[in-house]
PDB file of C-alpha atoms in Angstrom:
ATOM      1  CA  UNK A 640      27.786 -48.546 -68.584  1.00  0.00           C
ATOM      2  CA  UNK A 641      26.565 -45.012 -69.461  1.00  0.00           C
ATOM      3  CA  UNK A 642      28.588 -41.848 -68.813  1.00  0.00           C
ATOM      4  CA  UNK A 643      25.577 -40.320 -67.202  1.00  0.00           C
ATOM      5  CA  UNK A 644      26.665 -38.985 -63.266  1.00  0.00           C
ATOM      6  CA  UNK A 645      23.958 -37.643 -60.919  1.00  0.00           C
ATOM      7  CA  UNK A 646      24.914 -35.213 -58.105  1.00  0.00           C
ATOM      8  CA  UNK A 647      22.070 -36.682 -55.711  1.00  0.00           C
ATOM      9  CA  UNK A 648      23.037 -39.251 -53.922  1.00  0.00           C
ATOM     10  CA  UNK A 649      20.733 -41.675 -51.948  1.00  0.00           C
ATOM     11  CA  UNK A 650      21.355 -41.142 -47.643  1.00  0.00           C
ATOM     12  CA  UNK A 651      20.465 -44.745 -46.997  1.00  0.00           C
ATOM     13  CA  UNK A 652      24.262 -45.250 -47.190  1.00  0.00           C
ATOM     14  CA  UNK A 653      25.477 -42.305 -45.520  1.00  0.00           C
ATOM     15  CA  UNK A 654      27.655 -43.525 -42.956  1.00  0.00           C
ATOM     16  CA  UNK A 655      29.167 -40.872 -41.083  1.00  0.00           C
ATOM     17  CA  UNK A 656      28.538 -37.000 -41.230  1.00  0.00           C
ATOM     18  CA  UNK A 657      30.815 -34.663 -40.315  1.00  0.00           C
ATOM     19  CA  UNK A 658      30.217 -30.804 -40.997  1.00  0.00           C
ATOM     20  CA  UNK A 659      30.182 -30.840 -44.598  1.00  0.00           C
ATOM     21  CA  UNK A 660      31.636 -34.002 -45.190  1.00  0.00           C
ATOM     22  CA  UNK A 661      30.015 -37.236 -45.315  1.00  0.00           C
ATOM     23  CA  UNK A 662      31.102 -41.044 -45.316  1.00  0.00           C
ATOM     24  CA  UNK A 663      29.055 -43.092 -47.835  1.00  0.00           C
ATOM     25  CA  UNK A 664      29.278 -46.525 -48.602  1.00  0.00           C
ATOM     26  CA  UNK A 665      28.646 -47.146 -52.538  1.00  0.00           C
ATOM     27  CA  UNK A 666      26.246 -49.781 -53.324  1.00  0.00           C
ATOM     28  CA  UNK A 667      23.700 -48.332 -55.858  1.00  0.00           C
ATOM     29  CA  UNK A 668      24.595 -47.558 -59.035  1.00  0.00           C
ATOM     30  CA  UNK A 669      24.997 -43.578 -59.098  1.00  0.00           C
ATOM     31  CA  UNK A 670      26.736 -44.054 -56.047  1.00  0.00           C
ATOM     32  CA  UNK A 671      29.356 -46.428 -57.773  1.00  0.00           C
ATOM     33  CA  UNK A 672      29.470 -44.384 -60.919  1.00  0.00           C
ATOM     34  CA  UNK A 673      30.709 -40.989 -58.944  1.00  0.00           C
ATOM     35  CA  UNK A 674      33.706 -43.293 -57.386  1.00  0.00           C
ATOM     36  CA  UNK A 675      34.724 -44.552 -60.816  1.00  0.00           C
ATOM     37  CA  UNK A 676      34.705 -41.297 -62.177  1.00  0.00           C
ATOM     38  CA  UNK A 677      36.655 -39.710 -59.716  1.00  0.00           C
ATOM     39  CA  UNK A 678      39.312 -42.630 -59.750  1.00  0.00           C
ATOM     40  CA  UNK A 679      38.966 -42.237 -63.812  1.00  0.00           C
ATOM     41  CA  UNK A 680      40.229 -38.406 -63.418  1.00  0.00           C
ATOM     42  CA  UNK A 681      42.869 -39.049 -60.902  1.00  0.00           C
ATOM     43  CA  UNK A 682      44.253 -42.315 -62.515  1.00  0.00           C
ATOM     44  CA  UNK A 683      44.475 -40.180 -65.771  1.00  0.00           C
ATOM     45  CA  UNK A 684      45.872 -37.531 -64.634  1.00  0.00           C
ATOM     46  CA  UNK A 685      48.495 -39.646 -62.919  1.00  0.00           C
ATOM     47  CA  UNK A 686      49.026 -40.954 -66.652  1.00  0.00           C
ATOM     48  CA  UNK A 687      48.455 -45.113 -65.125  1.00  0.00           C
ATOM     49  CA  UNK A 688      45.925 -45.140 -67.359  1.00  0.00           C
ATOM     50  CA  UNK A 689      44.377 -44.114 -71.054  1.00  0.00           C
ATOM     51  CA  UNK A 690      41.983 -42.455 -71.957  1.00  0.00           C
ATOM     52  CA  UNK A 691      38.138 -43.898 -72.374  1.00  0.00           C
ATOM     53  CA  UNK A 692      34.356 -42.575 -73.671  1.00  0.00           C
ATOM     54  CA  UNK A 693      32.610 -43.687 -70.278  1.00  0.00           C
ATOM     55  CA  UNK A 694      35.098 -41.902 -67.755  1.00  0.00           C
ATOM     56  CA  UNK A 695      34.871 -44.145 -65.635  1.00  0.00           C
ATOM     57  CA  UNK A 696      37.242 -46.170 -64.142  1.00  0.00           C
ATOM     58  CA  UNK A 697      36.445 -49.755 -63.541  1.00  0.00           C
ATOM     59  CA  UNK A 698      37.767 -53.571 -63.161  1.00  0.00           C
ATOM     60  CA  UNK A 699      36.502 -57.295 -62.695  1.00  0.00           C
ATOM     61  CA  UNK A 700      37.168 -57.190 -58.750  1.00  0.00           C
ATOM     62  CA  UNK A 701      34.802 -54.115 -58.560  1.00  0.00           C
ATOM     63  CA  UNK A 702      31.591 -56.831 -59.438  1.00  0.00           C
ATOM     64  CA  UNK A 703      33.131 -59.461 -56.753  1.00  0.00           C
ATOM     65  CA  UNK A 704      31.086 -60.152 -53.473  1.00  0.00           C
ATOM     66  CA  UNK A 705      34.001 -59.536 -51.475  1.00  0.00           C
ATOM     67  CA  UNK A 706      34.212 -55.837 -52.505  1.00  0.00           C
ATOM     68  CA  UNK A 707      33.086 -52.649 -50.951  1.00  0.00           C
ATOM     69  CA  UNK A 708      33.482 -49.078 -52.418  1.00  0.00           C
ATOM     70  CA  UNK A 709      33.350 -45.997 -49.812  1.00  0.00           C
ATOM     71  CA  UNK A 710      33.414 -42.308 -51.316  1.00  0.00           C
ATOM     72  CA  UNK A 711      33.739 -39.028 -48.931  1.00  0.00           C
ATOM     73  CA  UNK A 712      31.714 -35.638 -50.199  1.00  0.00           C
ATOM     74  CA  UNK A 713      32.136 -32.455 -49.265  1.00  0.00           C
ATOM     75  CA  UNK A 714      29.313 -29.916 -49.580  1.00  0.00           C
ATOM     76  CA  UNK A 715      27.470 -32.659 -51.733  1.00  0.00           C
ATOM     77  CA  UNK A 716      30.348 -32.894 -54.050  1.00  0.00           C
ATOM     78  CA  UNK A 717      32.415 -36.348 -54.511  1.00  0.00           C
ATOM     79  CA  UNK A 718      35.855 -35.733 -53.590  1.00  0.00           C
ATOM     80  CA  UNK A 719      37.725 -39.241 -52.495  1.00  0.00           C
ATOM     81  CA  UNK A 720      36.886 -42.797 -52.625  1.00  0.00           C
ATOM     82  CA  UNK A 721      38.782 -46.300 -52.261  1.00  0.00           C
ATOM     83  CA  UNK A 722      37.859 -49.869 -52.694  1.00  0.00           C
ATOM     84  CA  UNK A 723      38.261 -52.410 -49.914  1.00  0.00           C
ATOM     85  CA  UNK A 724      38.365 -55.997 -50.540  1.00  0.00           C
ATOM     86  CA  UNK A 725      37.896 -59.021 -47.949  1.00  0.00           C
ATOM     87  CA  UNK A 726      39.789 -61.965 -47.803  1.00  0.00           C
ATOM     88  CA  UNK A 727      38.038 -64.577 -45.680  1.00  0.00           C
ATOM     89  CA  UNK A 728      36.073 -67.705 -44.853  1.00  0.00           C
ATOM     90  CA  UNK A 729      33.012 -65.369 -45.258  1.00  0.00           C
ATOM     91  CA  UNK A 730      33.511 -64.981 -48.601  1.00  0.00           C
ATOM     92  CA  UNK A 731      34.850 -68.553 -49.760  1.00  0.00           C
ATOM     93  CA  UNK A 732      38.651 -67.310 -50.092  1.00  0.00           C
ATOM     94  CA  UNK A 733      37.955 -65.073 -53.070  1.00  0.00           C
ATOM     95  CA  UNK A 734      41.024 -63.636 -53.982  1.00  0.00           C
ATOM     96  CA  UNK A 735      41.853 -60.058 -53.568  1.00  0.00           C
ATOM     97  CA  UNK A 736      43.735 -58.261 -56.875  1.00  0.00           C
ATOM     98  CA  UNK A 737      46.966 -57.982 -54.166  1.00  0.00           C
ATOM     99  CA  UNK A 738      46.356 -61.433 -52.624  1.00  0.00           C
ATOM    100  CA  UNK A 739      46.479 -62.450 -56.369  1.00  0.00           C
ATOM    101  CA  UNK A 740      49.737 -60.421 -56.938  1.00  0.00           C
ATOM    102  CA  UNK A 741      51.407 -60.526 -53.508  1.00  0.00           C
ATOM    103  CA  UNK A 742      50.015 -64.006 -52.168  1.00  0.00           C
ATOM    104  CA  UNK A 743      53.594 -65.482 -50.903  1.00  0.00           C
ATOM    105  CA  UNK A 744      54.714 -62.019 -49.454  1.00  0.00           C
ATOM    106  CA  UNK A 745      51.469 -61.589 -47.635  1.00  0.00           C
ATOM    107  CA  UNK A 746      51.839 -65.509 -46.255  1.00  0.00           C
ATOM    108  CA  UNK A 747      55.074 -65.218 -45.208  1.00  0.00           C
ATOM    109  CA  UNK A 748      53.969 -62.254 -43.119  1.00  0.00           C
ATOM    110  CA  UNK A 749      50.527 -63.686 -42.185  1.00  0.00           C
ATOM    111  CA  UNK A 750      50.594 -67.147 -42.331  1.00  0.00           C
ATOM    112  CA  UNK A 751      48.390 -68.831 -44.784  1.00  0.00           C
ATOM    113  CA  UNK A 752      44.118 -68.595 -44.449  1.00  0.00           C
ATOM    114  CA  UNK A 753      44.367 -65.122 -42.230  1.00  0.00           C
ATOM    115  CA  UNK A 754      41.546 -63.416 -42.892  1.00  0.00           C
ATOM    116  CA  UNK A 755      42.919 -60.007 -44.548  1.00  0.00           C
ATOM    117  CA  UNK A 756      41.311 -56.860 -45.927  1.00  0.00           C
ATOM    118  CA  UNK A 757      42.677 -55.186 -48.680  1.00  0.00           C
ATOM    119  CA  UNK A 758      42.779 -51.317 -49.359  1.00  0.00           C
ATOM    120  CA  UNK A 759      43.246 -49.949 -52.881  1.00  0.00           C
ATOM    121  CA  UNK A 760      42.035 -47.625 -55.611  1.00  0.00           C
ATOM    122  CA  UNK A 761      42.705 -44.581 -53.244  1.00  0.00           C
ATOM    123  CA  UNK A 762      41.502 -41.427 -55.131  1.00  0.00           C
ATOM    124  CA  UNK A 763      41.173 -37.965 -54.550  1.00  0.00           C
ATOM    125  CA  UNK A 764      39.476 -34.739 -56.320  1.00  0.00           C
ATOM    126  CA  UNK A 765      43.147 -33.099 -57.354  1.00  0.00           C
ATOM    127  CA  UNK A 766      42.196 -29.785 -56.461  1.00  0.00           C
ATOM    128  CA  UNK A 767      41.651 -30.633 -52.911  1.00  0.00           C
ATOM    129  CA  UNK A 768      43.744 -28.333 -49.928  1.00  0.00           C
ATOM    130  CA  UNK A 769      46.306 -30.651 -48.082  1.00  0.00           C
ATOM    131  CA  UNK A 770      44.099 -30.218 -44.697  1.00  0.00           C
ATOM    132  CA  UNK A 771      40.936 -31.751 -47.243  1.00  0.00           C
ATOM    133  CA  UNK A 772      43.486 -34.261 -48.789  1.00  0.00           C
ATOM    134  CA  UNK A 773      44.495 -35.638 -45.583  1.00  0.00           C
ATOM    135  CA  UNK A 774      40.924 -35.581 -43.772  1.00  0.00           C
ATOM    136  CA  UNK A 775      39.620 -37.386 -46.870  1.00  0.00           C
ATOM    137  CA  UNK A 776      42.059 -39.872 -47.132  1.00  0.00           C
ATOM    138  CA  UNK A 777      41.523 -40.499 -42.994  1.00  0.00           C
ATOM    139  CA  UNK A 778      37.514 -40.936 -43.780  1.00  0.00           C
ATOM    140  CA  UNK A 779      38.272 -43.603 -46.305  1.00  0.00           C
ATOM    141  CA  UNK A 780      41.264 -45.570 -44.058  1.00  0.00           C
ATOM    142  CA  UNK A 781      39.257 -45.592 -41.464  1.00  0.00           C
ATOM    143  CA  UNK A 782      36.475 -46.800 -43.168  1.00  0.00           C
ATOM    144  CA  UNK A 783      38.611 -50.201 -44.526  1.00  0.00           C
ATOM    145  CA  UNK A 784      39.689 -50.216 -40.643  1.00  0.00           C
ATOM    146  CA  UNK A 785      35.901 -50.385 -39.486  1.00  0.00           C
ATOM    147  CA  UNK A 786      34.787 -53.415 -41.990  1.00  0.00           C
ATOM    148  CA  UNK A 787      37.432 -55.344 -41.329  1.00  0.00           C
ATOM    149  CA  UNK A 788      36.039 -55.393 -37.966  1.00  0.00           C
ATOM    150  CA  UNK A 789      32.728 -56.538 -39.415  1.00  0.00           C
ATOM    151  CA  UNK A 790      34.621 -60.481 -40.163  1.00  0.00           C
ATOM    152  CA  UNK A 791      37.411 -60.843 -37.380  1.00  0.00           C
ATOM    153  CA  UNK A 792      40.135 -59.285 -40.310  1.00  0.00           C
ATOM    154  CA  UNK A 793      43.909 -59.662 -38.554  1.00  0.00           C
ATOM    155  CA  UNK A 794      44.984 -57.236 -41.227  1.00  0.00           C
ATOM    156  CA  UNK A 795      44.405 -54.382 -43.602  1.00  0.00           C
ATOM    157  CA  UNK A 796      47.071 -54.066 -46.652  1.00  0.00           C
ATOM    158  CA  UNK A 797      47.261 -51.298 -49.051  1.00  0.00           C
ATOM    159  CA  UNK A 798      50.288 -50.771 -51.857  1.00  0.00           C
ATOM    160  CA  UNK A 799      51.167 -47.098 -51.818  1.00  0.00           C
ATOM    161  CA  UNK A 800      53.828 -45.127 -53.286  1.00  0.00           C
ATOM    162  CA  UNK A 801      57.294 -44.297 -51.341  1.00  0.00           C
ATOM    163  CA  UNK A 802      56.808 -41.178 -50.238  1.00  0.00           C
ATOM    164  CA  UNK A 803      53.354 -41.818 -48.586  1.00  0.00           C
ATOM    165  CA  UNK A 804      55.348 -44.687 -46.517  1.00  0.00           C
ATOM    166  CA  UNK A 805      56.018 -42.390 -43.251  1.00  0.00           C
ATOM    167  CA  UNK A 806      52.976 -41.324 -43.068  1.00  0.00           C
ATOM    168  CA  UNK A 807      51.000 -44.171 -43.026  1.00  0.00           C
ATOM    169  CA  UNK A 808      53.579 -45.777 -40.849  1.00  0.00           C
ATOM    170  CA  UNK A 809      53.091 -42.923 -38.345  1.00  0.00           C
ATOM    171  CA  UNK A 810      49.165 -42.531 -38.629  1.00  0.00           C
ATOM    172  CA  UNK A 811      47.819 -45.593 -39.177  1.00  0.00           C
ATOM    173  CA  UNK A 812      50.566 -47.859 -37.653  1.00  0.00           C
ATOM    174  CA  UNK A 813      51.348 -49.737 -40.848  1.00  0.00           C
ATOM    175  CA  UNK A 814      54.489 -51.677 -41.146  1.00  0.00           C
ATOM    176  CA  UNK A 815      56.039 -52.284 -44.712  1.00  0.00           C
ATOM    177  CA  UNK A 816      55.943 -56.068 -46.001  1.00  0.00           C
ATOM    178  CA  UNK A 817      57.563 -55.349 -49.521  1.00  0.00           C
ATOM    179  CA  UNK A 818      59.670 -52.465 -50.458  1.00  0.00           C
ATOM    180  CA  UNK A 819      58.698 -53.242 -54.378  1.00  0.00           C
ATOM    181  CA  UNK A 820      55.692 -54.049 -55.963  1.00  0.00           C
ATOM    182  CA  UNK A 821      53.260 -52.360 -58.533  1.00  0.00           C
ATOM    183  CA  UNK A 822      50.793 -50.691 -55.635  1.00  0.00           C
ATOM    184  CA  UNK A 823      48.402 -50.237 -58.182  1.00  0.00           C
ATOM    185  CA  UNK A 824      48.143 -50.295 -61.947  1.00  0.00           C
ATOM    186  CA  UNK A 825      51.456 -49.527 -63.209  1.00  0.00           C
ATOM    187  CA  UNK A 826      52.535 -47.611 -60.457  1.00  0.00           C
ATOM    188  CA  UNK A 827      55.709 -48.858 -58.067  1.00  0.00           C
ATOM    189  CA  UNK A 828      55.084 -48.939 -54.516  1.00  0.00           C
ATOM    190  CA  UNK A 829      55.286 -50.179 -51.451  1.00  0.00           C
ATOM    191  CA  UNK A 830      52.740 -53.063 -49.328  1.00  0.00           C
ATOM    192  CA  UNK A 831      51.930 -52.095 -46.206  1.00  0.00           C
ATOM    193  CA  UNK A 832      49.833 -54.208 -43.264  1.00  0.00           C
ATOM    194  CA  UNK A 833      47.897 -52.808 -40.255  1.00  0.00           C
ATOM    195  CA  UNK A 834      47.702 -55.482 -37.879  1.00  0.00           C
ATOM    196  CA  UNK A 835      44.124 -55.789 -36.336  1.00  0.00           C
ATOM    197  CA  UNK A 836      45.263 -55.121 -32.162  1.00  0.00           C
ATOM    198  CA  UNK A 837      45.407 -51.789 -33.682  1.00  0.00           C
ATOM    199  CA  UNK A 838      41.624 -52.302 -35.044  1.00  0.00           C
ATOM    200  CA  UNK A 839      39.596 -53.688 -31.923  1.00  0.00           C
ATOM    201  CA  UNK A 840      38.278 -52.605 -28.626  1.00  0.00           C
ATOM    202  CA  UNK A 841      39.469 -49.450 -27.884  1.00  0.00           C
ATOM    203  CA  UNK A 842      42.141 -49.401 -29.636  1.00  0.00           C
ATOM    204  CA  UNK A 843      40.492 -47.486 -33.116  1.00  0.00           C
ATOM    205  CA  UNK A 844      43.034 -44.670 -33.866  1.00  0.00           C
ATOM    206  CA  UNK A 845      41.610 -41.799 -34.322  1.00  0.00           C
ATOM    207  CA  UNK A 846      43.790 -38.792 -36.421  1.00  0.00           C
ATOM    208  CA  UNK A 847      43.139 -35.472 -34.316  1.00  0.00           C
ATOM    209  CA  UNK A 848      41.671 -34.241 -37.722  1.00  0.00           C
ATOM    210  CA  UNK A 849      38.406 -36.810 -37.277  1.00  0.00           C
ATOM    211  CA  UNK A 850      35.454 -36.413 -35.025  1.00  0.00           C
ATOM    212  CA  UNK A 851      34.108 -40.190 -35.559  1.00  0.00           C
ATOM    213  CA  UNK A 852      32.589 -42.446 -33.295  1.00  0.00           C
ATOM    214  CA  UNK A 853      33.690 -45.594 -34.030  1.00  0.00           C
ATOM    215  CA  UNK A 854      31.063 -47.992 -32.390  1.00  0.00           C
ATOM    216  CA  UNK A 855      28.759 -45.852 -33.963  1.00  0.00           C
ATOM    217  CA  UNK A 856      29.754 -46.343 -37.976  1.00  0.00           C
ATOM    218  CA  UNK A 857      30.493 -49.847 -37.158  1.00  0.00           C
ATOM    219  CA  UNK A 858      26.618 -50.290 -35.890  1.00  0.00           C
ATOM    220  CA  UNK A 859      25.611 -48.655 -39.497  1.00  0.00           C
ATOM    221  CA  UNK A 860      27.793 -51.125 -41.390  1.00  0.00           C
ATOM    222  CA  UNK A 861      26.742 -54.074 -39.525  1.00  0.00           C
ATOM    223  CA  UNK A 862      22.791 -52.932 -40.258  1.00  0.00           C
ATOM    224  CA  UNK A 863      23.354 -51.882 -44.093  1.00  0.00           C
ATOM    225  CA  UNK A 864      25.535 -55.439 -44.430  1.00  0.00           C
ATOM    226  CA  UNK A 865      22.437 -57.218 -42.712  1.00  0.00           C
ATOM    227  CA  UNK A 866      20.557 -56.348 -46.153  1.00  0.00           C
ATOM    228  CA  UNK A 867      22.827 -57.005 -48.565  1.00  0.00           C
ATOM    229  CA  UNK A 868      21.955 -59.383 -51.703  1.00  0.00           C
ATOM    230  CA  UNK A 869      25.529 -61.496 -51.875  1.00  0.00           C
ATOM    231  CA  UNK A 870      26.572 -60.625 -55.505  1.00  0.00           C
ATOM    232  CA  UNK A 871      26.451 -56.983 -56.782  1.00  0.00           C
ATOM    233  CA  UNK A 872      26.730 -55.507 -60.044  1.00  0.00           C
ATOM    234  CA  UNK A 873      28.213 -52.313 -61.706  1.00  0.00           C
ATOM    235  CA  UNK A 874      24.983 -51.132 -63.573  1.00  0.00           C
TER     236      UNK A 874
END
């Protein structure tokens, strides 16, 4: 894949526009390329992974059908994105990278076949305020929130480290399934599920820091997924 990044990026994605920041979901190449370089410099500067001549920051599940990439911008400028991955009869059971790692602790919790969505590769611009940092990483949780809406998802599961625990617990209503797993790469954490009476209805949390209406991005998600080819690629 070349190294090549363009700072235009198609709006037939653009879910969700707020001010200066916008909600995209990644499904053309440039669009793809921006999120793996910005989870290549945060990854690497978190030292969970080497160095490499594309910058970008890439795996196997990023190719599978099952897999959707969202990226927030600010003032046309990437500054977050995370990967969300769907467990389900719509997509013939193909595993997930946590369902792979985590399958008897998410069982136990779930019970087996639940449809689950899967949140990971979390990534931020590292220069970002705390106010930014925390309405970025809102954008992108509530964007695996709305798709797993999309399939009748029960769940949404992301590792994180410790200290993020609280607040997801307190913003997002996650409860912790294991205390001790690698949440990502080589990093320890802990897994964390969402169950989905939080996700339907009217029963969307909202952070006071969003102005997002819900129905609204979940209409755009339904139309985009209405087009989609079943397999995608990374270039």
């Amino acid at each position: 894949m070349p190294s090549s990044r363009s700072s235009t990026l198609s709006s037939t994605y653009v879910l969700h526009q707020e001010g200066e920041f916008s909600l995209h979901l990644c499904l053309e190449q440039e669009a793809r390329k921006e999120a793996f370089a910005i989870r290549y410099k945060a990854y690497l500067s978190g030292g969970t992974i080497p160095e490499n001549e594309e910058e970008l920051f890439y795996d196997p599940y990023d190719n599978q059908a099952n897999t959707r990439i969202f990226l927030v911008r600010k003032a046309g400028i990437t500054i977050g994105t995370v990967r969300t991955m769907e467990w389900s009869s719509v997509y013939d059971w193909i595993p997930t990278s946590m369902i792979n790692d985590h399958y008897h602790d998410l069982m136990k919790t779930m019970g087996a076949k639940t449809p689950l969505m899967e949140t990971g590769r979390l990534a931020f611009n590292k220069h970002l305020r705390m106010k930014d940092r925390l309405k970025v990483r809102a954008f992108l949780i509530k964007a695996a929130q709305l798709r797993s809406c999309l399939h009748d998802i029960r769940a949404v599961f992301i590792g994180v480290e410790p200290q993020f625990v609280p607040f997801y617990r307190k913003a997002w209503n996650f409860e912790v399934v294991n205390s001790k797993i690698n949440a990502d790469v080589d990093m320890q954490g802990t897994l964390l599920v969402s169950f989905t009476p939080l996700l339907t209805q009217n029963y969307l949390y909202f952070p006071p820091y969003l102005n997002m209406d819900d129905q609204e991005v979940l209409n755009r998600m339904i139309e985009i997924e209405s087009h989609l080819v079943p397999t995608q690629k990374n270039a």
